[in-house]
XYZ file of C-alpha atoms in Angstrom:
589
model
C 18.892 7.814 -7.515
C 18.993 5.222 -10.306
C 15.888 5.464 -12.858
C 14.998 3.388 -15.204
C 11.286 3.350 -14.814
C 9.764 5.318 -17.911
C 6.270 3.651 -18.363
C 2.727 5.511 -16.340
C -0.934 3.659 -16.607
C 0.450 1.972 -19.565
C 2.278 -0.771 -17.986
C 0.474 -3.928 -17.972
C 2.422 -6.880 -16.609
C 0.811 -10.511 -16.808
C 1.872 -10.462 -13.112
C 4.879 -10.869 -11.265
C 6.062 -14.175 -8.445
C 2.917 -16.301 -10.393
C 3.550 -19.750 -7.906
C 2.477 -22.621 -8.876
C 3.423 -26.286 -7.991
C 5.790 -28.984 -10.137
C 2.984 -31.157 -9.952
C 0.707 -29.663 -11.491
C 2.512 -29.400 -14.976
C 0.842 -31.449 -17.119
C 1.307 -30.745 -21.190
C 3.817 -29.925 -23.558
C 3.388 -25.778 -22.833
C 4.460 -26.170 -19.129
C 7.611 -27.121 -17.691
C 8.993 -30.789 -17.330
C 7.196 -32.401 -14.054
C 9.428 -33.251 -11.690
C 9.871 -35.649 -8.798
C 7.730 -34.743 -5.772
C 9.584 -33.614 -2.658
C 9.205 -35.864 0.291
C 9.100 -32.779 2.758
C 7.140 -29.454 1.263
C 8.723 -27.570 4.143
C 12.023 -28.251 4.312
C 14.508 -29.282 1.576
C 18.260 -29.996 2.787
C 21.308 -28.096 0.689
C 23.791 -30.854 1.977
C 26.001 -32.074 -1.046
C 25.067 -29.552 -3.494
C 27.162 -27.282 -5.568
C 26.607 -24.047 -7.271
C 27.175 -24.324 -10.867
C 27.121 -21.089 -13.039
C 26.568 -20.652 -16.981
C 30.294 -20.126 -18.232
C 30.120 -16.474 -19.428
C 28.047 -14.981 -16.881
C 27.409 -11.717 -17.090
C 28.169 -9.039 -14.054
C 24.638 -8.896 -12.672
C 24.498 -12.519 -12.210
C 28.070 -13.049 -11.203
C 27.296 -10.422 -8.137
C 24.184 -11.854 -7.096
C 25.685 -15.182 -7.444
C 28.167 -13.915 -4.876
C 25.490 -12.742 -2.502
C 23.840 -16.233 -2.610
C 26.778 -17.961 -2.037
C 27.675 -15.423 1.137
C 24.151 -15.580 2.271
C 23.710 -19.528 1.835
C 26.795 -19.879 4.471
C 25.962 -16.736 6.613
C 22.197 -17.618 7.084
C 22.134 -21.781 6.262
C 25.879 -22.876 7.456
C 26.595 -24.484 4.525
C 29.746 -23.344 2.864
C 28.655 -24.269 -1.220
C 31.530 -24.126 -3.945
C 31.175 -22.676 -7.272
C 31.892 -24.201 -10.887
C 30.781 -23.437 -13.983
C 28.907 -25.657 -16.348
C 31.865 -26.846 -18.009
C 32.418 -29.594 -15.254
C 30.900 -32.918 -15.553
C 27.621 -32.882 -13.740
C 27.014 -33.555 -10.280
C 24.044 -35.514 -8.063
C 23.229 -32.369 -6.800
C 23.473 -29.280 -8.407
C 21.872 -25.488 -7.789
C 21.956 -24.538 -12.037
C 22.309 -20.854 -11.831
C 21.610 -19.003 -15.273
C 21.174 -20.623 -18.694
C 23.713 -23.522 -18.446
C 24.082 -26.030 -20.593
C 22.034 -28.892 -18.251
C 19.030 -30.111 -19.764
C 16.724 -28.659 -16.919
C 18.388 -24.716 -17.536
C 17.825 -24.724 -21.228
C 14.593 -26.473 -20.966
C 13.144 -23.305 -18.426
C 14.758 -20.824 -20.710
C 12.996 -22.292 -23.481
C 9.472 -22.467 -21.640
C 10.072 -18.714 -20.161
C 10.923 -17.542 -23.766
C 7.550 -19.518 -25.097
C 5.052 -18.274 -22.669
C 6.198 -14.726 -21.977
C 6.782 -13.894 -25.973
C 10.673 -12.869 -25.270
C 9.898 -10.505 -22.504
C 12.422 -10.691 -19.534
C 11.416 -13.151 -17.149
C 13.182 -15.531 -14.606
C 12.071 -18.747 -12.484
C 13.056 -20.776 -10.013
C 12.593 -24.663 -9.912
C 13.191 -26.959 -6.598
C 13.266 -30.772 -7.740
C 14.756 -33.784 -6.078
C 18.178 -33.239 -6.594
C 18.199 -30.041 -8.936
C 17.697 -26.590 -7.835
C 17.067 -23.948 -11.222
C 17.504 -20.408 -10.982
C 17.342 -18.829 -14.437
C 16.388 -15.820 -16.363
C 15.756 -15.061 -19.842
C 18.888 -12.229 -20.031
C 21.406 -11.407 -17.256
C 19.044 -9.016 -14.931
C 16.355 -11.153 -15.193
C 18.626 -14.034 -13.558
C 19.960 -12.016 -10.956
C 16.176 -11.329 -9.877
C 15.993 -14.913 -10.035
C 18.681 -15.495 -7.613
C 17.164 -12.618 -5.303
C 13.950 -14.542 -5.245
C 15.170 -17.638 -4.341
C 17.587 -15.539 -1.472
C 13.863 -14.189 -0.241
C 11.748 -16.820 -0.677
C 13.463 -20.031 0.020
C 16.905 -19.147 2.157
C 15.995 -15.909 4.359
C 12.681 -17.474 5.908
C 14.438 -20.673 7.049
C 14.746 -21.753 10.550
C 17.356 -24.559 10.142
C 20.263 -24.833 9.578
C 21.348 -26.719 6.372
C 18.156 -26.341 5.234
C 15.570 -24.024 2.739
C 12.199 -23.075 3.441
C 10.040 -24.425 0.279
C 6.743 -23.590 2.028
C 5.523 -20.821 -0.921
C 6.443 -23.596 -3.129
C 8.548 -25.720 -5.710
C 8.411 -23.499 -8.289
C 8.270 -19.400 -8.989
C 7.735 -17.427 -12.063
C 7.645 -13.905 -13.152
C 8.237 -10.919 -15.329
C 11.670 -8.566 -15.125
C 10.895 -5.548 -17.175
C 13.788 -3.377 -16.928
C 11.344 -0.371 -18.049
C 9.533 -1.142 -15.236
C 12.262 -0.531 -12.390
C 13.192 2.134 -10.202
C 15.777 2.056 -8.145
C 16.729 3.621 -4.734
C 20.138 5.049 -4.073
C 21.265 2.123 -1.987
C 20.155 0.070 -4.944
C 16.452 -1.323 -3.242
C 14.065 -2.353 -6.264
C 10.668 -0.724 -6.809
C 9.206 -2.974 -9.416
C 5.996 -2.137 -10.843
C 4.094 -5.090 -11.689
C 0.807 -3.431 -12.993
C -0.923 -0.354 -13.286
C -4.894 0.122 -13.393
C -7.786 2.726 -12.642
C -9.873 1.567 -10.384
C -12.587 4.615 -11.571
C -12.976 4.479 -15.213
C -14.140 7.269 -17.490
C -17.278 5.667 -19.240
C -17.837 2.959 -17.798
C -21.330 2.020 -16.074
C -20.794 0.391 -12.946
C -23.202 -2.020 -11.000
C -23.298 -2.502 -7.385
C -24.488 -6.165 -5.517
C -27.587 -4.004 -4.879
C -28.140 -3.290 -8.526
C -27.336 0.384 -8.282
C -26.084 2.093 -11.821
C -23.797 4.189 -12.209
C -21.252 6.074 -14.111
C -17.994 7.854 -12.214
C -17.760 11.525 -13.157
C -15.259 12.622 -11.212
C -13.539 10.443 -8.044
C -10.518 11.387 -5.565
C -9.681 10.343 -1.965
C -9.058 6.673 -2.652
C -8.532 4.294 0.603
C -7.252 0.584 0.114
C -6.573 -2.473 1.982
C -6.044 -5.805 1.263
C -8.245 -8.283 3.080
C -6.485 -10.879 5.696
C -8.882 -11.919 8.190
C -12.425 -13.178 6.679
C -13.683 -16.791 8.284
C -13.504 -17.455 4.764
C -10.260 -18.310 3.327
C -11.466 -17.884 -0.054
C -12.203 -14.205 0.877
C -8.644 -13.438 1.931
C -6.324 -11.669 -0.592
C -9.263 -9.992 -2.195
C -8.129 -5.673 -2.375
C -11.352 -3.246 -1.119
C -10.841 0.122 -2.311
C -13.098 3.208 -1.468
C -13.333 6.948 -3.348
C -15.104 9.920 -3.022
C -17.315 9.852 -6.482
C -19.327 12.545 -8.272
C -21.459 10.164 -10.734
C -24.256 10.033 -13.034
C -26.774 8.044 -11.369
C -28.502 5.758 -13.987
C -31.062 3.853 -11.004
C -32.086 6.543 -8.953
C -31.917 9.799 -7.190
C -29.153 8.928 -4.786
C -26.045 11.821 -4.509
C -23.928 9.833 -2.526
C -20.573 10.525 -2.778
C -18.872 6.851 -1.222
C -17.800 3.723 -3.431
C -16.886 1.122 -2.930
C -14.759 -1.021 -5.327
C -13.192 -4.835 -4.906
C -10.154 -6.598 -6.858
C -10.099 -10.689 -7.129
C -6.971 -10.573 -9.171
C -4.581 -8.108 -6.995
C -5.961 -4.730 -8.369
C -5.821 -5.865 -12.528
C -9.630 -5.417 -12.849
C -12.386 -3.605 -10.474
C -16.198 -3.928 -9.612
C -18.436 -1.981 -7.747
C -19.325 -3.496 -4.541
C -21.838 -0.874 -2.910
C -22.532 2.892 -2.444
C -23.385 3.234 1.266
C -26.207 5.810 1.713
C -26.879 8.125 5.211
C -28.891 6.737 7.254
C -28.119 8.198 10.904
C -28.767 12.136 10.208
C -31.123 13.598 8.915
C -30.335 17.052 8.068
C -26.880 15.414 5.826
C -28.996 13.504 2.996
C -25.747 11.761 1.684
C -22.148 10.165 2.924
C -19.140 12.467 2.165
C -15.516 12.503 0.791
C -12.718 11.735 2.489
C -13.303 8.459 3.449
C -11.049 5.633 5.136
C -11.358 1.372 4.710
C -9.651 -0.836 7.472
C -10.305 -4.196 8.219
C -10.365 -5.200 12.333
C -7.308 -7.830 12.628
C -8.861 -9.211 15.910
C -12.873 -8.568 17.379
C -13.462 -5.110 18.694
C -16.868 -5.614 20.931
C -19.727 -7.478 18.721
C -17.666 -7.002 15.662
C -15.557 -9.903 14.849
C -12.309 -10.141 13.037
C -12.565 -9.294 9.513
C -15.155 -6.824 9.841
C -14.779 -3.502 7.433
C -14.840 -0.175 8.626
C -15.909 2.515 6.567
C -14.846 5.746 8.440
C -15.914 8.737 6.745
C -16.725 12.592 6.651
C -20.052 14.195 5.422
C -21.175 17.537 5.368
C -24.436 19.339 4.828
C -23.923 22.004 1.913
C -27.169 23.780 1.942
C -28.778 24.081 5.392
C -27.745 27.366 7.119
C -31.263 26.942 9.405
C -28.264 27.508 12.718
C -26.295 30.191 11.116
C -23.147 28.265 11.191
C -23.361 26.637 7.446
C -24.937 23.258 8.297
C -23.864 20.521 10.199
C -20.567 18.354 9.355
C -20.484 14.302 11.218
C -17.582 11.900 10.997
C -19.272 8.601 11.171
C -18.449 4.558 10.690
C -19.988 1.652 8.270
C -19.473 -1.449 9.342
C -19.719 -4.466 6.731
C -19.362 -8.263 7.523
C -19.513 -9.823 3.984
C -16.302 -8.392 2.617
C -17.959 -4.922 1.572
C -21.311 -6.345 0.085
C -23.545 -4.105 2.725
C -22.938 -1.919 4.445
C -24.985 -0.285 8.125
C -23.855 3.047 9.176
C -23.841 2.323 13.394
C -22.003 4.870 14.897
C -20.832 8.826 14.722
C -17.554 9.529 16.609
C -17.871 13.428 16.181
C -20.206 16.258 14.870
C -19.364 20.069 14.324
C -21.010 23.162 12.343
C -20.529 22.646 8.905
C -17.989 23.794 6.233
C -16.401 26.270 8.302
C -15.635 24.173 11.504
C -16.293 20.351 10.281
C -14.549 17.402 10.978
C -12.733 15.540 8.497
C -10.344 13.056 7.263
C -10.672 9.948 9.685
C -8.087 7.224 9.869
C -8.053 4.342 12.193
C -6.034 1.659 12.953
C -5.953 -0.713 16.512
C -3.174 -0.325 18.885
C -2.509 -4.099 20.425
C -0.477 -2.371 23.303
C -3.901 -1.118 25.083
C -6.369 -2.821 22.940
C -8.185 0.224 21.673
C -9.982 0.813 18.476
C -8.602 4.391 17.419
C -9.856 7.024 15.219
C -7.449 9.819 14.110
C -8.855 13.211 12.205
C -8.680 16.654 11.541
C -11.178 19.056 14.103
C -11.723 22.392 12.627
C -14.138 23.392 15.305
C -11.960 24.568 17.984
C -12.100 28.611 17.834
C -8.498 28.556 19.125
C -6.804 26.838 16.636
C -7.286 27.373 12.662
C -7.532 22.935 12.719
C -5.869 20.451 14.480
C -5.227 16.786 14.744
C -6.796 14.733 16.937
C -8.321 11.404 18.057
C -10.716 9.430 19.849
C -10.639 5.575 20.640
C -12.779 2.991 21.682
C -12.392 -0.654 23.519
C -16.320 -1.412 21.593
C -15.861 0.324 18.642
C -19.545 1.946 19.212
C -18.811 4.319 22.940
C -15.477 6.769 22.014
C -13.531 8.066 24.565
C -12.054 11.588 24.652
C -10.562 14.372 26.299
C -10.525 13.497 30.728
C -11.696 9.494 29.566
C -15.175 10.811 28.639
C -17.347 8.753 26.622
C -20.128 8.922 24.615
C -21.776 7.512 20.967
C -23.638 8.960 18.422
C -26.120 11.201 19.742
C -23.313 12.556 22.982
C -20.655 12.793 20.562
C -20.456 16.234 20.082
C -20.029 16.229 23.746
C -16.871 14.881 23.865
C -13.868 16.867 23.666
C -11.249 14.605 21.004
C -7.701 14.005 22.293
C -5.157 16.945 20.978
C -2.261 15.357 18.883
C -0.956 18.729 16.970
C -2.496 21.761 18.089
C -0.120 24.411 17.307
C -0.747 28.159 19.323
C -0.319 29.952 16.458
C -3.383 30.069 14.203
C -1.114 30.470 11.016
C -0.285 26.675 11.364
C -3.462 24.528 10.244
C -2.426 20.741 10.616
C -4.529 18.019 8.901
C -5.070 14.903 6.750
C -2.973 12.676 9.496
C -1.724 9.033 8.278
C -0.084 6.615 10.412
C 2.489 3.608 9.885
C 4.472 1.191 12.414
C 7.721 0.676 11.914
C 10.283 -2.099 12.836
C 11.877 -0.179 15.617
C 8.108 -0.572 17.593
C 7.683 3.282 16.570
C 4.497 4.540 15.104
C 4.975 7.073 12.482
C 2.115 9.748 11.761
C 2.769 12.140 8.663
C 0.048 14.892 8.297
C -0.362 18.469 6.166
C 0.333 21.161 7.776
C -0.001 24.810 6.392
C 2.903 27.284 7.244
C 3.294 31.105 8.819
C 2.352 33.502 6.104
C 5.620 35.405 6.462
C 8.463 32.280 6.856
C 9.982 30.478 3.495
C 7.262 28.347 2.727
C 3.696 29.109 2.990
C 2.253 25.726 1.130
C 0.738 22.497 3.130
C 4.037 20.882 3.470
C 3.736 17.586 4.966
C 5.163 16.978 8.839
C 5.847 14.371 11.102
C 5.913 12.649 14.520
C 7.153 9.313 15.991
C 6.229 8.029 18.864
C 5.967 4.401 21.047
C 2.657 4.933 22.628
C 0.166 5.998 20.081
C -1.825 7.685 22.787
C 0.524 10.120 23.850
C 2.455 11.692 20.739
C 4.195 14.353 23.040
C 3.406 18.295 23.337
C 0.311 18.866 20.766
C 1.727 22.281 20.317
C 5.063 21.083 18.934
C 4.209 21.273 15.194
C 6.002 18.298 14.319
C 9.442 17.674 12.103
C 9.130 18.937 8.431
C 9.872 16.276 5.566
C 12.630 18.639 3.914
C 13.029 18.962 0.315
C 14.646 16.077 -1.483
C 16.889 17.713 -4.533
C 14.276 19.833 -6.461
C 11.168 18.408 -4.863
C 9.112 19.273 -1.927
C 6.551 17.825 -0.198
C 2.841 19.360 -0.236
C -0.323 18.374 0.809
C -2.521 15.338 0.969
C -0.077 12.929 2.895
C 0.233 9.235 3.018
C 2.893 6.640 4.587
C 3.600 3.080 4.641
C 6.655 0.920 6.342
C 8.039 -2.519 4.823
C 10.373 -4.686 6.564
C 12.215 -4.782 3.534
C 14.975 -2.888 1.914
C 17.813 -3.166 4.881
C 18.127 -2.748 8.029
C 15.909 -0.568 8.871
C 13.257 -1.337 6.103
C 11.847 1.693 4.142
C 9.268 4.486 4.914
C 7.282 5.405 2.084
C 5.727 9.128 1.846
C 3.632 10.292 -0.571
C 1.744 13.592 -1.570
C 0.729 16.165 -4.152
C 2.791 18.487 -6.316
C 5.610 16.902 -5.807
C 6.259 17.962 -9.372
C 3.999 17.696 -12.638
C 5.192 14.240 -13.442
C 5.388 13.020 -9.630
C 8.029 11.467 -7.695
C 7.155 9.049 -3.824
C 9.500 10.101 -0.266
C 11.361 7.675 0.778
C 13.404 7.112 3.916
C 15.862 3.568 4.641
C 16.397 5.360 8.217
C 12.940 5.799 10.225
C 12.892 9.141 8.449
C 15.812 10.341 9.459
C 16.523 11.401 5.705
C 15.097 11.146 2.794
C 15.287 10.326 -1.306
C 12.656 10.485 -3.823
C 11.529 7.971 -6.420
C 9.566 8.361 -9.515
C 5.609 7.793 -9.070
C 4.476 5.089 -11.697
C 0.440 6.713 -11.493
C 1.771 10.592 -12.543
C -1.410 12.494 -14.301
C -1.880 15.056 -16.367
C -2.577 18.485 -14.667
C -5.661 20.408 -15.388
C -4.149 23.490 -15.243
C -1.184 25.284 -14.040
C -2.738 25.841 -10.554
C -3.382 22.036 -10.213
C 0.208 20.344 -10.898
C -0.957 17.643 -8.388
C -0.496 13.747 -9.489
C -2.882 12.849 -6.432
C -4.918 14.242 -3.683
C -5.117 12.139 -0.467
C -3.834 8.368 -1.519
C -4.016 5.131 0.168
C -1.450 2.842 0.536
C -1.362 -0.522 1.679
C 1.245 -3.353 2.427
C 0.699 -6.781 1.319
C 0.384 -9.984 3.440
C 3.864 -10.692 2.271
C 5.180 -8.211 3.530
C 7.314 -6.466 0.252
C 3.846 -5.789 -1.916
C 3.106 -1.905 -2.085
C -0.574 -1.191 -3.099
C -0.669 2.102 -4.229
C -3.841 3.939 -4.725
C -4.084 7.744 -6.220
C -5.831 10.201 -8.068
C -4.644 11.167 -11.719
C -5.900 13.786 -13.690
C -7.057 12.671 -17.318
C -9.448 13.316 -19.548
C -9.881 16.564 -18.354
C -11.270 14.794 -14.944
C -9.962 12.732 -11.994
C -9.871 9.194 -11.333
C -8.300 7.134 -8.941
C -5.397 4.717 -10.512
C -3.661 1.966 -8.951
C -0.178 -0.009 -9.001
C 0.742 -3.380 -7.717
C 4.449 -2.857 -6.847
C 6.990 -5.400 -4.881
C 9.712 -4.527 -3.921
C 13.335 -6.099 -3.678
C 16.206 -5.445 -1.449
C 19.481 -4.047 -2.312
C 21.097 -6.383 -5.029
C 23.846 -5.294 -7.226
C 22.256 -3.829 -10.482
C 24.325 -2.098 -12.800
């Protein structure tokens, strides 16, 4: 693996692929306005010629080469290649800082407004295409931008897709990059806590509050609200210990919202319990996912608040309490929030249920709720699930149904149930992948007298994510990756980006003190590791984690990663988060 990334919680980028529009450049500190282009869609390549600064360095010289390769493969269009010390053409694509008006002017604006740090852009005029950088990396991200955003989403031939716009703009930090062995970019374009140590929070309901302590973050970005506006907005939830400054509420849910792609966070609301009595407040683990299509009464858009909570204190049954995993439901973007439903209820600390994640499966059309059932005598825990086609009535074990007050009733759907009791599988995650398979990772502890005994983190595949094969097959083990293992607290994401096969992102806990993220370009098939941009500080030797339980999301673009973790500073934990996009393979020296 290639590493260059050195920065942690740091980093601040002004943002990375800013788009804006020609037209809307008015004064002397923007670019040049230039003519409008009769199409927005579609802008023809026919007569143009590549023209390259004389000089270029390697970088842009070999992603100049993929451009030209991918321009013929992909568009048709066979483009030649001079440099800049021809006469000029009609039509040119201006490819690093040549010495055309329209280069040196960008360079000049980039240089300006970014105070000399590395940055690129891309400009689409009438007859001049720009694709510059500030320094010979930053260029060759330029070309890889325009490869992504203009050429690969075309549908015609001869022509580019302008549709995200005329022009692009953005930051290269070198110290910012980490690099995969088949040379896939991991750029990290900010890094933030979305808990901060003394800082009083306010909720919409006018709740105060300061965050003591906070782990188990959840994240999604939002894509289906009836109002547009809405859309793009990041929801993040943790499990919070806090110093109440309204009133007595020990609630242990927050949630958080971003308007500027995770930079800055408010409180949105600190859902209370409201369904059982004998569990006066809403537990940790907690997961957020918005319903892409209507599930029953809800309706697209709607926010699900999945979560575990556990009574402490009441031992009235001799079995240490009662434990519930129940579901919030919100329809104004996380405002408010109405606890409606419990999928499952067990006896307490000792046999609870925890760690819910759901997702819908379009195949069947079911609303399904994955989680960890430590209530089953014969098994130390297991992973299971129930679904629903209503989101309020789950179905279990033989198709048996029931909601809220039955659901203890129901038996939940084995997915790892190992015979031996030394196994104890948990904390399951799930991902699709492009191949149509859905990928679950999940803890799992080992036998007491093999190699390992620590929570390493396992996996299954499957096409039907109802059936996931033989519950007591204990899964496929991630195996160690150079000097790192995997151990506890899983999470995975897939992004159709990278090659062929995308990438499979895995993360978890003590990896090592300073952190490094899974990675797999092969459906997990084998695996690399990466450094983790949001590594804390351990409390103590015993606690060498850099998170417990994070959330990952993938962008509406499809190559944004948003990474949510816990990080151990100032002598407590708080969740962090990064904004990272990343690039496919391009030749970086």
């Amino acid at each position: 693996m290639k590493k260059i990334f050195t920065k942690i919680l740091a980093l601040s980028l002004l943002g990375a692929l800013v788009i804006t529009t020609l037209a809307s450049c008015k004064d002397s500190e923007q670019l040049t306005p230039a003519e409008d282009i009769p199409n927005a869609n579609e802008y023809s390549l026919d007569g143009f010629t590549l023209v390259v600064e004389e000089g270029a360095e390697a970088n842009t010289k070999a992603a100049l080469s993929t451009l030209k390769s991918t321009i013929s493969n992909k568009l048709g269009i066979d483009l030649p290649v001079v440099n800049d010390g021809t006469e000029a053409l009609e039509k040119e694509i201006l490819v690093g800082e040549t010495n055309r008006s329209e280069s040196s002017s960008t360079v000049s604006y980039l240089k300006k407004q970014n105070k000399d740090q590395n940055s690129f852009a891309v400009r689409v005029s009438e007859n001049k295409i720009v694709i510059t950088g500030t320094d010979d990396l930053s260029t060759a991200r330029a070309i890889w931008v325009f490869i992504e955003s203009y050429v690969y989403p075309s549908s015609a031939q001869g022509v580019i897709d302008i549709s995200c716009g005329n022009q692009q703009l953005g930051l290269y930090d070198e110290s910012s990059l980490i690099l995969a062995s088949n040379g896939t970019a991991f750029h990290v374009d900010s890094t933030t806590l979305i808990t901060q140590p003394n800082v009083k929070y306010t909720t919409a309901d006018g709740n105060e509050f300061i965050v003591q302590n906070a782990s188990y973050p959840s994240i999604t970005e939002l894509k289906y609200q009836p109002n547009p506006a809405d859309n793009g907005k990041l929801i993040a939830t943790a499990a919070t210990l806090v110093y109440d400054l309204t009133e007595n509420n020990p609630t242990y849910g927050c949630v958080m919202m971003s308007s500027d792609k995770g930079k800055t966070w408010k409180a949105l609301a600190r859902p209370k319990e409201t369904l059982h009595d004998k569990l006066p407040r809403i537990g940790t683990m907690a997961h957020i996912y918005e319903l892409p299509t209507k599930v029953g009464d809800m309706p697209a858009g709607t926010l699900l608040y999945s979560y575990c909570s556990v009574d402490y204190n009441d031992k009235s049954d001799g079995m240490l309490g009662k434990s519930i995993l129940a579901v919030w439901r919100s329809f104004d973007c996380g405002v408010s929030w109405e606890e409606y439903v419990i999928i499952d209820e067990a006896k307490g600390i000792k046999e609870g249920v925890w760690e819910p994640f759901m997702t819908y499966c379009e195949e069947d059309g079911y609303l399904y709720c994955f989680y960890s059932d430590d209530s089953d005598p014969g098994h130390d825990q297991k992973v299971v699930y129930k679904r629903s086609k209503d989101g309020v009535n789950w179905e279990g074990k033989d198709g048996m149904v029931a909601s809220t007050a039955g659901a203890s009733t129901v038996e939940p759907i084995e997915v790892v149930a190992v015979n031996s009791f030394a196994f104890r599988p948990g904390m399951p995650v799930i991902t699709k992948m492009g191949n149509g398979e859905y990928f679950m990772v999940y803890e799992q502890e080992g036998d007491k007298n093999s190699s390992w005994t620590d929570f390493r983190i396992f996996y299954k595949k499957t096409t039907n994510l109802a059936d996931w094969g033989d519950p007591s097959d204990r899964g496929t083990i991630i195996p160690e990756s150079g000097k790192y293992i995997t151990a506890g607290s899983p999470s995975c994401a897939w992004l159709d980006i990278g090659g062929e096969k995308g990438v499979l992102i895995v993360t978890s806990k003590r990896s090592s003190n300073k952190g490094v993220i899974f990675i797999s370009f092969d459906y997990g098939e084998t695996w690399e590791t990466i450094e983790d941009p949001l590594a804390g500080t351990p409390i103590s030797k015993d606690q060498d984690r850099v998170g417990y339980s994070a959330g990952l999301w993938v962008g509406d673009d499809g190559k944004t990663l948003y990474y949510a973790n816990t990080v151990d500073r100032y002598g407590e934990r708080y969740v962090a988060f990064a904004k990272i996009t990343i690039y496919s393979p391009m030749d970086i020296k």
